[in-house]
Short mmCIF file of C-alpha atoms and ligand atoms in Angstrom, two decimals:
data_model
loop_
_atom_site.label_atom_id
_atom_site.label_comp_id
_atom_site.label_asym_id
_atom_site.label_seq_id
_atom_site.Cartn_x
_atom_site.Cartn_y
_atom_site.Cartn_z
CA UNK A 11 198.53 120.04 73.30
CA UNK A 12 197.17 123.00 71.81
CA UNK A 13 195.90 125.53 74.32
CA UNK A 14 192.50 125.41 72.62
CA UNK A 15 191.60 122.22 73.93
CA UNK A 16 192.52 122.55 77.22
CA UNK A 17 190.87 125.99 78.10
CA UNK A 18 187.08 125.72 79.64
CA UNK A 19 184.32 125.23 77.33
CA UNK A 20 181.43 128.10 77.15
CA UNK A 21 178.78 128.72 75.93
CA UNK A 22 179.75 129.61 72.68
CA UNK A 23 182.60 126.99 71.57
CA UNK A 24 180.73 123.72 72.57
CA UNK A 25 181.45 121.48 69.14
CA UNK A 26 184.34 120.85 68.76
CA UNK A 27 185.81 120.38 71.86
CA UNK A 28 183.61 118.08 73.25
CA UNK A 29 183.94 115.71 69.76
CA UNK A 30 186.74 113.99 71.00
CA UNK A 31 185.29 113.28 74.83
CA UNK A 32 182.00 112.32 72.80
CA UNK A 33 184.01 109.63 70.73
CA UNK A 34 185.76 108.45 74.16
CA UNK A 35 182.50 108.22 76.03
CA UNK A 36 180.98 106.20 73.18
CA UNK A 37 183.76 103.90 72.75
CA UNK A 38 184.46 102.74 76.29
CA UNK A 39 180.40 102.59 76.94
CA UNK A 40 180.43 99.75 73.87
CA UNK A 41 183.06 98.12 75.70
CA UNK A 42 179.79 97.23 78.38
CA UNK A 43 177.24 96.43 75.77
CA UNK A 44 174.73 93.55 76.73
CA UNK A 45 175.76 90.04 75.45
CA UNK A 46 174.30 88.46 72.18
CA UNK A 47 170.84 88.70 72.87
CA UNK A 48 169.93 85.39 70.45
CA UNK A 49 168.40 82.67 72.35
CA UNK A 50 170.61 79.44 72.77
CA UNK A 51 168.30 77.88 70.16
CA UNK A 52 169.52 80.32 67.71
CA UNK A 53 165.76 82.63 67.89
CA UNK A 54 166.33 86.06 67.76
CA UNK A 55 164.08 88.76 69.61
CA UNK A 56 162.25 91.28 67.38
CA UNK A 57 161.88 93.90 70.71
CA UNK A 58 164.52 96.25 70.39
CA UNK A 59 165.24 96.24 66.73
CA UNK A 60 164.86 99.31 64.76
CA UNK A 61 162.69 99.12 61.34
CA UNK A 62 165.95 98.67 59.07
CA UNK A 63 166.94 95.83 61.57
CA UNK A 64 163.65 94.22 61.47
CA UNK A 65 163.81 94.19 57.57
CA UNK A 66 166.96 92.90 57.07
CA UNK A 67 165.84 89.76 59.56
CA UNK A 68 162.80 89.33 57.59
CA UNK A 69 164.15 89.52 54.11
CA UNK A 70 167.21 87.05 55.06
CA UNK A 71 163.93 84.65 55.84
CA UNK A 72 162.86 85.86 52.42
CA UNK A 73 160.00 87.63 53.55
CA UNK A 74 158.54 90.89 51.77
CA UNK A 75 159.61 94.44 53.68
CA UNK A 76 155.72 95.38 53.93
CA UNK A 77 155.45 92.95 56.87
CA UNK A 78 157.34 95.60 58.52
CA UNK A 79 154.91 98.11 59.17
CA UNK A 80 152.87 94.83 60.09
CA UNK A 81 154.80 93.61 62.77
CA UNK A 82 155.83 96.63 64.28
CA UNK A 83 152.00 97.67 64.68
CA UNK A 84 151.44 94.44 66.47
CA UNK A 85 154.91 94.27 68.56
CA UNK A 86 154.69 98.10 69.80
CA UNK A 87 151.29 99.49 69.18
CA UNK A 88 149.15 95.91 69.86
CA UNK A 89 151.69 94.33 72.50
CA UNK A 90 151.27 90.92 71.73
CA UNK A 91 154.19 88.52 72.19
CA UNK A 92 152.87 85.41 70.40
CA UNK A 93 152.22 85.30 66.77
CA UNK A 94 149.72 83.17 66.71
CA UNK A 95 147.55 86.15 67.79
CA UNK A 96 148.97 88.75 64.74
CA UNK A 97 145.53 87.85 63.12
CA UNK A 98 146.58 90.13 59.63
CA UNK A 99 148.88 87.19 59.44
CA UNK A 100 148.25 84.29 57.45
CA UNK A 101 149.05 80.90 60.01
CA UNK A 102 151.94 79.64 58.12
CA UNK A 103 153.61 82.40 58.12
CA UNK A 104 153.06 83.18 61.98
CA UNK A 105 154.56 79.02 61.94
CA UNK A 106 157.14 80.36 60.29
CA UNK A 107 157.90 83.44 62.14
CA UNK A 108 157.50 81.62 65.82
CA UNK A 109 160.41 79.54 64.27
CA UNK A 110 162.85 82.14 63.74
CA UNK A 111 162.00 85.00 66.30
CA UNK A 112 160.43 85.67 69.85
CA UNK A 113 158.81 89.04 70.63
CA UNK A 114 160.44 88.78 74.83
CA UNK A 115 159.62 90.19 77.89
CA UNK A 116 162.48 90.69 80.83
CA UNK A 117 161.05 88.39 83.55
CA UNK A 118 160.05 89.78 86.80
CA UNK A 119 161.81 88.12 89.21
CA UNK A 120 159.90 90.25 92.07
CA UNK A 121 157.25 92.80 91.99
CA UNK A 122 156.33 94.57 95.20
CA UNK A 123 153.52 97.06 95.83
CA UNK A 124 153.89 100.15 98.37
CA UNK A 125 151.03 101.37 99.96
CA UNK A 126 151.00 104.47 97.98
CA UNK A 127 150.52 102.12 95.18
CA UNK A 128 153.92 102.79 93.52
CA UNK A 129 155.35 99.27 92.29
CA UNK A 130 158.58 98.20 91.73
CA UNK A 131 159.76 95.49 89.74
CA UNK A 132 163.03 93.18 89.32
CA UNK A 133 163.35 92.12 85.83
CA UNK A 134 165.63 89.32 85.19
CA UNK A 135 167.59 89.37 81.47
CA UNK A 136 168.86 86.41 80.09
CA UNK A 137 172.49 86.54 80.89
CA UNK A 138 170.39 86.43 84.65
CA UNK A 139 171.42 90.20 85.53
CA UNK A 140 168.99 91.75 87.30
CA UNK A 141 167.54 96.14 87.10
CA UNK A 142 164.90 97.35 88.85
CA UNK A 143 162.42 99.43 86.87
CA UNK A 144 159.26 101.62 89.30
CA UNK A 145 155.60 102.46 88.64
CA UNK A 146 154.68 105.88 89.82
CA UNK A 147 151.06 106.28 89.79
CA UNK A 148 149.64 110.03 90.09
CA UNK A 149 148.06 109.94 93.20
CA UNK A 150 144.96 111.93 91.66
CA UNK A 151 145.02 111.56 87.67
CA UNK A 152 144.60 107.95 85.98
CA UNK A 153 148.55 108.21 84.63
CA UNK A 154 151.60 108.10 86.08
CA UNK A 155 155.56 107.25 85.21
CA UNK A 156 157.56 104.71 84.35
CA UNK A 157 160.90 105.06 85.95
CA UNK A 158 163.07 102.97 83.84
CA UNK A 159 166.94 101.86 84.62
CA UNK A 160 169.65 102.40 82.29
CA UNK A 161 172.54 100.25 83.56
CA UNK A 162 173.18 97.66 85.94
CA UNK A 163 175.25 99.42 88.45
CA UNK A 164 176.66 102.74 87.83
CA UNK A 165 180.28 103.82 87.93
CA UNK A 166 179.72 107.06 88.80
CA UNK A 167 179.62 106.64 93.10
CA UNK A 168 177.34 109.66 94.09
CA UNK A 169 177.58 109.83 97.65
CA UNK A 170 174.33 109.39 98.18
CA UNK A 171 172.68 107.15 95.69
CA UNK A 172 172.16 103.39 96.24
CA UNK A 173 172.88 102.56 93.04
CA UNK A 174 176.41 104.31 93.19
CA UNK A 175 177.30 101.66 95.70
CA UNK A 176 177.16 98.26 93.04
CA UNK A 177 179.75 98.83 90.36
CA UNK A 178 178.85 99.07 86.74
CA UNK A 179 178.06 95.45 85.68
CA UNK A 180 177.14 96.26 82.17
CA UNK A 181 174.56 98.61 80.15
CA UNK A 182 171.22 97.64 79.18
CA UNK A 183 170.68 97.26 75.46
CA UNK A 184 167.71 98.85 73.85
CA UNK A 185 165.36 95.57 74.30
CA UNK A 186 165.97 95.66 77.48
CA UNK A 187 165.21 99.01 78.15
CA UNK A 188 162.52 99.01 75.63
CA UNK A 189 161.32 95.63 77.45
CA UNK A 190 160.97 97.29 81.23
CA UNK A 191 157.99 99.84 79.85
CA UNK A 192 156.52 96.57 77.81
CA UNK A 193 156.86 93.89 80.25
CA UNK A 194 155.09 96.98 82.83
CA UNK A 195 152.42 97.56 80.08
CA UNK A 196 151.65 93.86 80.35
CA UNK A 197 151.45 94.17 83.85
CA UNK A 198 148.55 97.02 83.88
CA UNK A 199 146.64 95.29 81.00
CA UNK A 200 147.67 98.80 79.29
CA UNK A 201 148.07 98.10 75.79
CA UNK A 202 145.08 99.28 73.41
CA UNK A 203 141.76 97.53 74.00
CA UNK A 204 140.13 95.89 70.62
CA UNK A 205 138.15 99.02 70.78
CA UNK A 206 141.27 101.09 70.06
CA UNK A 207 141.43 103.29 73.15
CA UNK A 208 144.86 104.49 74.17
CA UNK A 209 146.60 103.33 77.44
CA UNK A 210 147.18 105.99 79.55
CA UNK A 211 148.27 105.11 82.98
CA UNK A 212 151.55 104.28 81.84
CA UNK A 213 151.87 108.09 80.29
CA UNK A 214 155.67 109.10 80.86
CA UNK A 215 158.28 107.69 80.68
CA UNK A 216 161.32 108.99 83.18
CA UNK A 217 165.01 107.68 82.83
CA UNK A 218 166.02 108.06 86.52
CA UNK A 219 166.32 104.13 87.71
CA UNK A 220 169.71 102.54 87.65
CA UNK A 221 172.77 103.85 85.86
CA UNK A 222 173.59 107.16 84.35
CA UNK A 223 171.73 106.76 80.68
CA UNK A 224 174.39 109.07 79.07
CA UNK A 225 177.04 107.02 79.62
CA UNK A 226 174.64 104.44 77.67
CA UNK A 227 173.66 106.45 75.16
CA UNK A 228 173.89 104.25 71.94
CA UNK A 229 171.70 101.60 73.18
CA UNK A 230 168.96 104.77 75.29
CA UNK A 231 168.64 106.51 72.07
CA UNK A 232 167.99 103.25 70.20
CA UNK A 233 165.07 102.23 72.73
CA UNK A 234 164.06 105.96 73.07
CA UNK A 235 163.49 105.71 68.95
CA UNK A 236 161.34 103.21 69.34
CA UNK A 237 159.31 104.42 72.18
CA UNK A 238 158.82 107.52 70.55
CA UNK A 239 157.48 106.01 67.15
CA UNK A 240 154.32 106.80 66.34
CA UNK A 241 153.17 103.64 64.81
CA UNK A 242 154.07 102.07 67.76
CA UNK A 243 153.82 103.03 71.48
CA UNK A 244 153.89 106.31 69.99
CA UNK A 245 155.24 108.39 73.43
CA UNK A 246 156.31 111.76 72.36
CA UNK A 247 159.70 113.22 73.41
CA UNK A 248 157.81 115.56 75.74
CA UNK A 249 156.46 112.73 77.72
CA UNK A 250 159.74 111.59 78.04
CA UNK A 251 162.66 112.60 80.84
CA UNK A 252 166.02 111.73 80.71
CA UNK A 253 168.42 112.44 83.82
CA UNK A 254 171.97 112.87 84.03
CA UNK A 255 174.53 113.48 86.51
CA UNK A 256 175.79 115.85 84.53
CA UNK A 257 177.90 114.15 81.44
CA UNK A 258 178.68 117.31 79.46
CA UNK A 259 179.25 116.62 76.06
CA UNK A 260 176.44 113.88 76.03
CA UNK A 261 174.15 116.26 76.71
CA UNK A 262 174.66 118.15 73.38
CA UNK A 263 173.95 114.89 71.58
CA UNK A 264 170.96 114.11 73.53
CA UNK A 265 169.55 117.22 72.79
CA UNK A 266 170.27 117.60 68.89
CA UNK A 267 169.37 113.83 68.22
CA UNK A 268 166.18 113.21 70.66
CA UNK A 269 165.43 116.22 72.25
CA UNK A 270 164.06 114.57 75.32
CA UNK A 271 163.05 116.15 78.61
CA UNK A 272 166.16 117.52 80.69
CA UNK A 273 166.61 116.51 84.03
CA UNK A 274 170.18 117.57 85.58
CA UNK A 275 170.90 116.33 88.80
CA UNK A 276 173.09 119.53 90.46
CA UNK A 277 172.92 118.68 94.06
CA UNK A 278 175.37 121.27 94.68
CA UNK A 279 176.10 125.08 94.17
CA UNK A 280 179.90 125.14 94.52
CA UNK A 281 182.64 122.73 92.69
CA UNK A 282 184.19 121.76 96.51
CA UNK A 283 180.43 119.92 97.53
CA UNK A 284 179.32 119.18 94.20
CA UNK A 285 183.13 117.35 93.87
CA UNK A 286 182.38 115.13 97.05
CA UNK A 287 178.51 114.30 95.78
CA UNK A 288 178.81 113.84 92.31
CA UNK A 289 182.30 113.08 91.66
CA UNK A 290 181.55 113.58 88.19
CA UNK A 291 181.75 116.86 88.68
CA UNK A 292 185.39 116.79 88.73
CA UNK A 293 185.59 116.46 85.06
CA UNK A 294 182.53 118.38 83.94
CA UNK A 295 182.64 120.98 86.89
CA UNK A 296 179.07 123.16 87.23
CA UNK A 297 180.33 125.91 85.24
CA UNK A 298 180.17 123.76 82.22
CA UNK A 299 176.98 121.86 83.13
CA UNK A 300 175.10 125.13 83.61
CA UNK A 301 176.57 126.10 79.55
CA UNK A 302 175.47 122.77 78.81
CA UNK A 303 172.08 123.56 79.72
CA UNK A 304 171.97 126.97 78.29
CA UNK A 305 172.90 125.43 75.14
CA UNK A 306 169.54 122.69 75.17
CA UNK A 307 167.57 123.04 72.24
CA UNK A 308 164.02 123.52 72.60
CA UNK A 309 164.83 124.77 76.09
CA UNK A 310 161.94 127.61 76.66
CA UNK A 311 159.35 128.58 79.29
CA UNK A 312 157.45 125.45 77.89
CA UNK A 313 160.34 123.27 77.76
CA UNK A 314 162.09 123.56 81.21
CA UNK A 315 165.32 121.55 82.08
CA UNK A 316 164.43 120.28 85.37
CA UNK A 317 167.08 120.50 88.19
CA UNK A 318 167.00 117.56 90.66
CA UNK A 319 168.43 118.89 94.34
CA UNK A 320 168.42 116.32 96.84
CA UNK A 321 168.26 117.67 100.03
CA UNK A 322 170.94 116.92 102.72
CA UNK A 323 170.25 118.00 106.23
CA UNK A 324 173.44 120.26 107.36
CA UNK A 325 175.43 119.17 104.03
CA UNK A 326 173.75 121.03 101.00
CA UNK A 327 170.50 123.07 102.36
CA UNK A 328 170.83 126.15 103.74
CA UNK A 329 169.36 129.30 102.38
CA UNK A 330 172.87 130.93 101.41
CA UNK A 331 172.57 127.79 99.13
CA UNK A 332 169.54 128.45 98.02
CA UNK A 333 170.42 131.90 96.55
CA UNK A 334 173.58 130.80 95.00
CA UNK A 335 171.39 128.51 93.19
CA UNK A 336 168.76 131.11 91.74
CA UNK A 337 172.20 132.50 90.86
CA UNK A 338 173.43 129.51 88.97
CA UNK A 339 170.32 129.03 86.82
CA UNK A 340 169.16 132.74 86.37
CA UNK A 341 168.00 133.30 82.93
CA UNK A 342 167.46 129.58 82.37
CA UNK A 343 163.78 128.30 81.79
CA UNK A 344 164.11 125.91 84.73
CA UNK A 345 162.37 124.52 87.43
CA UNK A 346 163.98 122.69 90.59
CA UNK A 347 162.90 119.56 92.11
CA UNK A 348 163.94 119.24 95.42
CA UNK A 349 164.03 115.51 96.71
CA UNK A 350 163.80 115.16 100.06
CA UNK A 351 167.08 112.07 100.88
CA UNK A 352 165.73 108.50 100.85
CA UNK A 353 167.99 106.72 102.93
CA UNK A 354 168.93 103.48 102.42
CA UNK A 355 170.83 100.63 103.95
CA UNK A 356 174.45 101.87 104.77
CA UNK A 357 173.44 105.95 103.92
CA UNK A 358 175.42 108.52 106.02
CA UNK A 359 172.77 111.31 105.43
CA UNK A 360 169.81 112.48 106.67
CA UNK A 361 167.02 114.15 105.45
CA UNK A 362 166.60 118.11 105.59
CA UNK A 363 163.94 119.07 108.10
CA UNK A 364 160.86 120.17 107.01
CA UNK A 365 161.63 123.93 107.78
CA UNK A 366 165.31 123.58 106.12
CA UNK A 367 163.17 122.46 102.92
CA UNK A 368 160.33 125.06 103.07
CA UNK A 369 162.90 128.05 103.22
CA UNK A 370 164.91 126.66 100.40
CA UNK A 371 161.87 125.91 98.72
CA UNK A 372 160.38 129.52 99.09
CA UNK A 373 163.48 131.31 98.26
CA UNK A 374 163.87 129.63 94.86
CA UNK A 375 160.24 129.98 94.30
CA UNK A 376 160.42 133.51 95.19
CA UNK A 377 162.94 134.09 92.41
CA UNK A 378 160.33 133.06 90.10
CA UNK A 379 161.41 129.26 89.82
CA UNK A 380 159.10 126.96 90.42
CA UNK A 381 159.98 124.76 93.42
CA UNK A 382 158.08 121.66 94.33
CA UNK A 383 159.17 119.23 96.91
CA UNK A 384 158.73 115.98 95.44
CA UNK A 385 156.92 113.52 98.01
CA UNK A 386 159.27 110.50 98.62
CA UNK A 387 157.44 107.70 96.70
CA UNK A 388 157.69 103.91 97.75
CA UNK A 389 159.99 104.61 100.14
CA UNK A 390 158.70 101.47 102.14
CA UNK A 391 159.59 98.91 99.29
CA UNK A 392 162.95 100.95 98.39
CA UNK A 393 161.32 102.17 95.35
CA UNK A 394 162.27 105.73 95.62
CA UNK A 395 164.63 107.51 94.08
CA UNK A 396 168.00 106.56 94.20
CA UNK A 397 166.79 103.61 96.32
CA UNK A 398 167.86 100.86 93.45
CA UNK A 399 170.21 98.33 93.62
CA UNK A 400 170.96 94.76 92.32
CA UNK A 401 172.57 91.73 93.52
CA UNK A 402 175.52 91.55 90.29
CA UNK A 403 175.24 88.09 89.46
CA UNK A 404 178.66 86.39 88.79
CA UNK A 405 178.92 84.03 85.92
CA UNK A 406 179.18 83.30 82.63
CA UNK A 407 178.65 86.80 80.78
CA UNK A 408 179.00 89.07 84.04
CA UNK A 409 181.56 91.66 83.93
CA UNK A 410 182.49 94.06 86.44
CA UNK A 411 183.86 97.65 85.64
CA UNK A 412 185.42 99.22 88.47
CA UNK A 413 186.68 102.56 87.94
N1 LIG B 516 172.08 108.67 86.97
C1 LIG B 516 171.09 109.61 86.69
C2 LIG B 516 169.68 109.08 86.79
C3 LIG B 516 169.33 108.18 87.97
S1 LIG B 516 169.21 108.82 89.58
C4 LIG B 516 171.26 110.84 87.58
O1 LIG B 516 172.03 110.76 88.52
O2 LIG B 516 170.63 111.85 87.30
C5 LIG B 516 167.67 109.76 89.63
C6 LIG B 516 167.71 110.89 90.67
O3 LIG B 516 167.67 110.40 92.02
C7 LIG B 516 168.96 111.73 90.55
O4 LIG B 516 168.66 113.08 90.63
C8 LIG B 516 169.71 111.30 91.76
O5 LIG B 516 170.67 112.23 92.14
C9 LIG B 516 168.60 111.13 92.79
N2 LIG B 516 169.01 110.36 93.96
C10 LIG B 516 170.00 109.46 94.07
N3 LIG B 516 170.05 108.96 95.33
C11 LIG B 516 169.08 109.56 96.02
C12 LIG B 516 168.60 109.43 97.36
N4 LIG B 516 169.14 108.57 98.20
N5 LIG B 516 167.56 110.20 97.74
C13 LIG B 516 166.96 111.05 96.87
N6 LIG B 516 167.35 111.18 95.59
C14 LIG B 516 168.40 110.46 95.16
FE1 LIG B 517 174.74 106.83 89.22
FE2 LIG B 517 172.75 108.67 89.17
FE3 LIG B 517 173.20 107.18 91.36
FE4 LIG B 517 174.95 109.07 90.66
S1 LIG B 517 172.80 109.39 91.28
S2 LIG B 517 175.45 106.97 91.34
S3 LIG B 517 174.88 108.92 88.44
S4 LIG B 517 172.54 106.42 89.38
#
């Protein structure tokens, strides 16, 4: 092998070397892709196809490629999920349309409320497998987040994450994903009123439920498309957060093809810990991630990649930590989140004590990073983060990765 493509990537050298992981990731990611999503009757759903999709179904039922732009304003923008109500529409054709197509939902199996109003849901697909997707109302401001799951499962086994504990069952595809924010619109009665004003409590949009979305990155950056169109829901990239554990070269593409919000979830400040937490880490080790962040577009003072620290009491906390981190990320326009551990059932770690967090927090601030402790949300109906999990239903369909 040519010494070239084994030596470390920087800063400087990014492209080509991380083509060929790119190509890898994509290919064995496909190998998880939802199944068909047709109905057994043979309907196709119209949520999650892109405009060029959505044309070529119409025009093989010989309609015109205006109805388009007429659909997709009354899918995305209007909500509605039975033609009957697309009143631009003459009835015969809506006849027609109900006959071929569905506009679907994910059923919620279970929604729970905590008492800090946070709600989670479990959405059912039709293959039966099961994500969890989370409400996060600002406690002040009339908006909050949508914390929306990427995978069922994850393969990635972070020590410390719930999720990291059911093995990847398969990716969502983009109506799926797409369908969590919907099917949680249609729970708030957020779509536009007849008087045209905008939703807003459903205002971000954060990828940071199940599964690692860059190892599902065909079928995020379909859905995130169609968020982000402006004819439709219309969210803009910068009300929209994608976190990763770190998967390198994915993070290039991310940034050149959607330019989302960065959230990196670091965890760690030396390979040995970071190895044990994120095992990920032993392929794309921190010196890498931190280049990989350097080298997001768009990333200035207003455009900070976010770094997600959970908090660890004894394990990853202590101030010697903390400076190695302003370390890390000097020069970077970056702010730290640090999450104070939500345990779940089966968790080996505690929480940091209050002090433990309050030094950490101060020292980081104190190197001019901004350093909020982000209050545990739902933690009484497991809603918080890194909380999730889902029974894997076995059956027809259901496939377990185990790596
Ligand atoms: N797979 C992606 C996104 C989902 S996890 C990622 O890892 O970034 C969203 C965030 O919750 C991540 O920062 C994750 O490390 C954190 N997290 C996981 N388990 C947690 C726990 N038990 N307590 C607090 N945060 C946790
Ligand atoms: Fe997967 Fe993220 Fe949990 Fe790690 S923290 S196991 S990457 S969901």
């Amino acid at each position: 092998m040519p010494a070239q493509v084994t030596r470390a990537i920087t800063a400087s050298e990014p492209a080509e070397l991380t083509a060929t992981e790119r190509d890898r990731i994509l290919a064995k990611s496909a190998l998880f892709d939802p199944p068909n999503p047709a109905l057994p009757d043979g309907r196709r759903d119209l949520v999650g196809m892109n405009r060029d999709e959505l044309g070529a179904e119409l025009a093989a039922i010989g309609e015109a490629p205006f109805r388009v732009k007429q659909l997709w304003h009354w899918i995305y923008h209007q909500g509605v999920t039975d033609f009957e109500r697309m009143s631009s529409i003459a009835k015969p054709l809506q006849r027609k349309l109900a006959e071929w197509f569905i506009i679907g939902r994910p059923d919620a199996a279970m929604v729970q409320t905590s008492t800090d109003q946070t709600r989670k849901f479990l959405f059912r697909f039709r293959d039966g497998q099961e994500a969890e997707t989370v409400y996060i109302p600002d406690p002040v401001e009339d908006r909050g987040a949508v914390c929306i799951s990427s995978q069922i499962g994850c393969t990635l086994s972070c020590r410390f994450c719930h999720t990291g504990t059911q093995t990847l069952v398969r990716n969502l595809g983009a109506p799926e994903i797409v369908g969590q924010f919907m099917a949680v619109r249609d729970s708030y009665g957020e779509w536009p009123s007849p008087k045209g004003e905008t939703p807003r409590l459903l205002s971000t949009i954060v990828l940071m439920g199940m599964g690692e979305p860059l190892y599902n990155y065909a079928n995020v950056a379909r859905a995130m498309r169609i968020v982000m169109d402006g004819e439709g829901i219309g969210l803009s990239r910068r009300r929209i957060t994608l976190s990763t554990s770190g998967v390198v070269p994915m993070m290039d593409r991310c940034g050149e093809e959607l330019g989302l919000n960065l959230a990196v979830s670091l965890h760690a400040v030396t390979d040995d810990l970071r190895d044990e937490l994120v095992p990920l880490n032993r392929k794309y080790p921190i010196k890498e991630l931190i280049a990989a962040c350097r080298r997001y577009p768009g990333s200035s003072n207003a455009r900070r990649i976010t770094f997600e620290y959970v908090m660890l009491k004894g394990v990853n906390d202590s101030e010697a930590e903390a400076h190695e981190l302003v370390r890390l990320i000097a020069g970077l326009p970056a702010k730290v989140n640090l999450i104070p551990f939500n345990p779940w059932p089966g968790s080996h770690y505690e929480p940091s004590s209050r002090s433990a967090l309050d030094r950490f927090a101060a020292i980081v601030n104190d190197a001019g990073f901004s350093a909020p402790v982000r209050t545990p949300r739902g933690r009484d109906i497991l809603a918080a983060c890194g909380q999730l999990r889902t029974e894997t239903r076995r059956g027809r369909g259901a496939r377990v990765l185990t790596t």
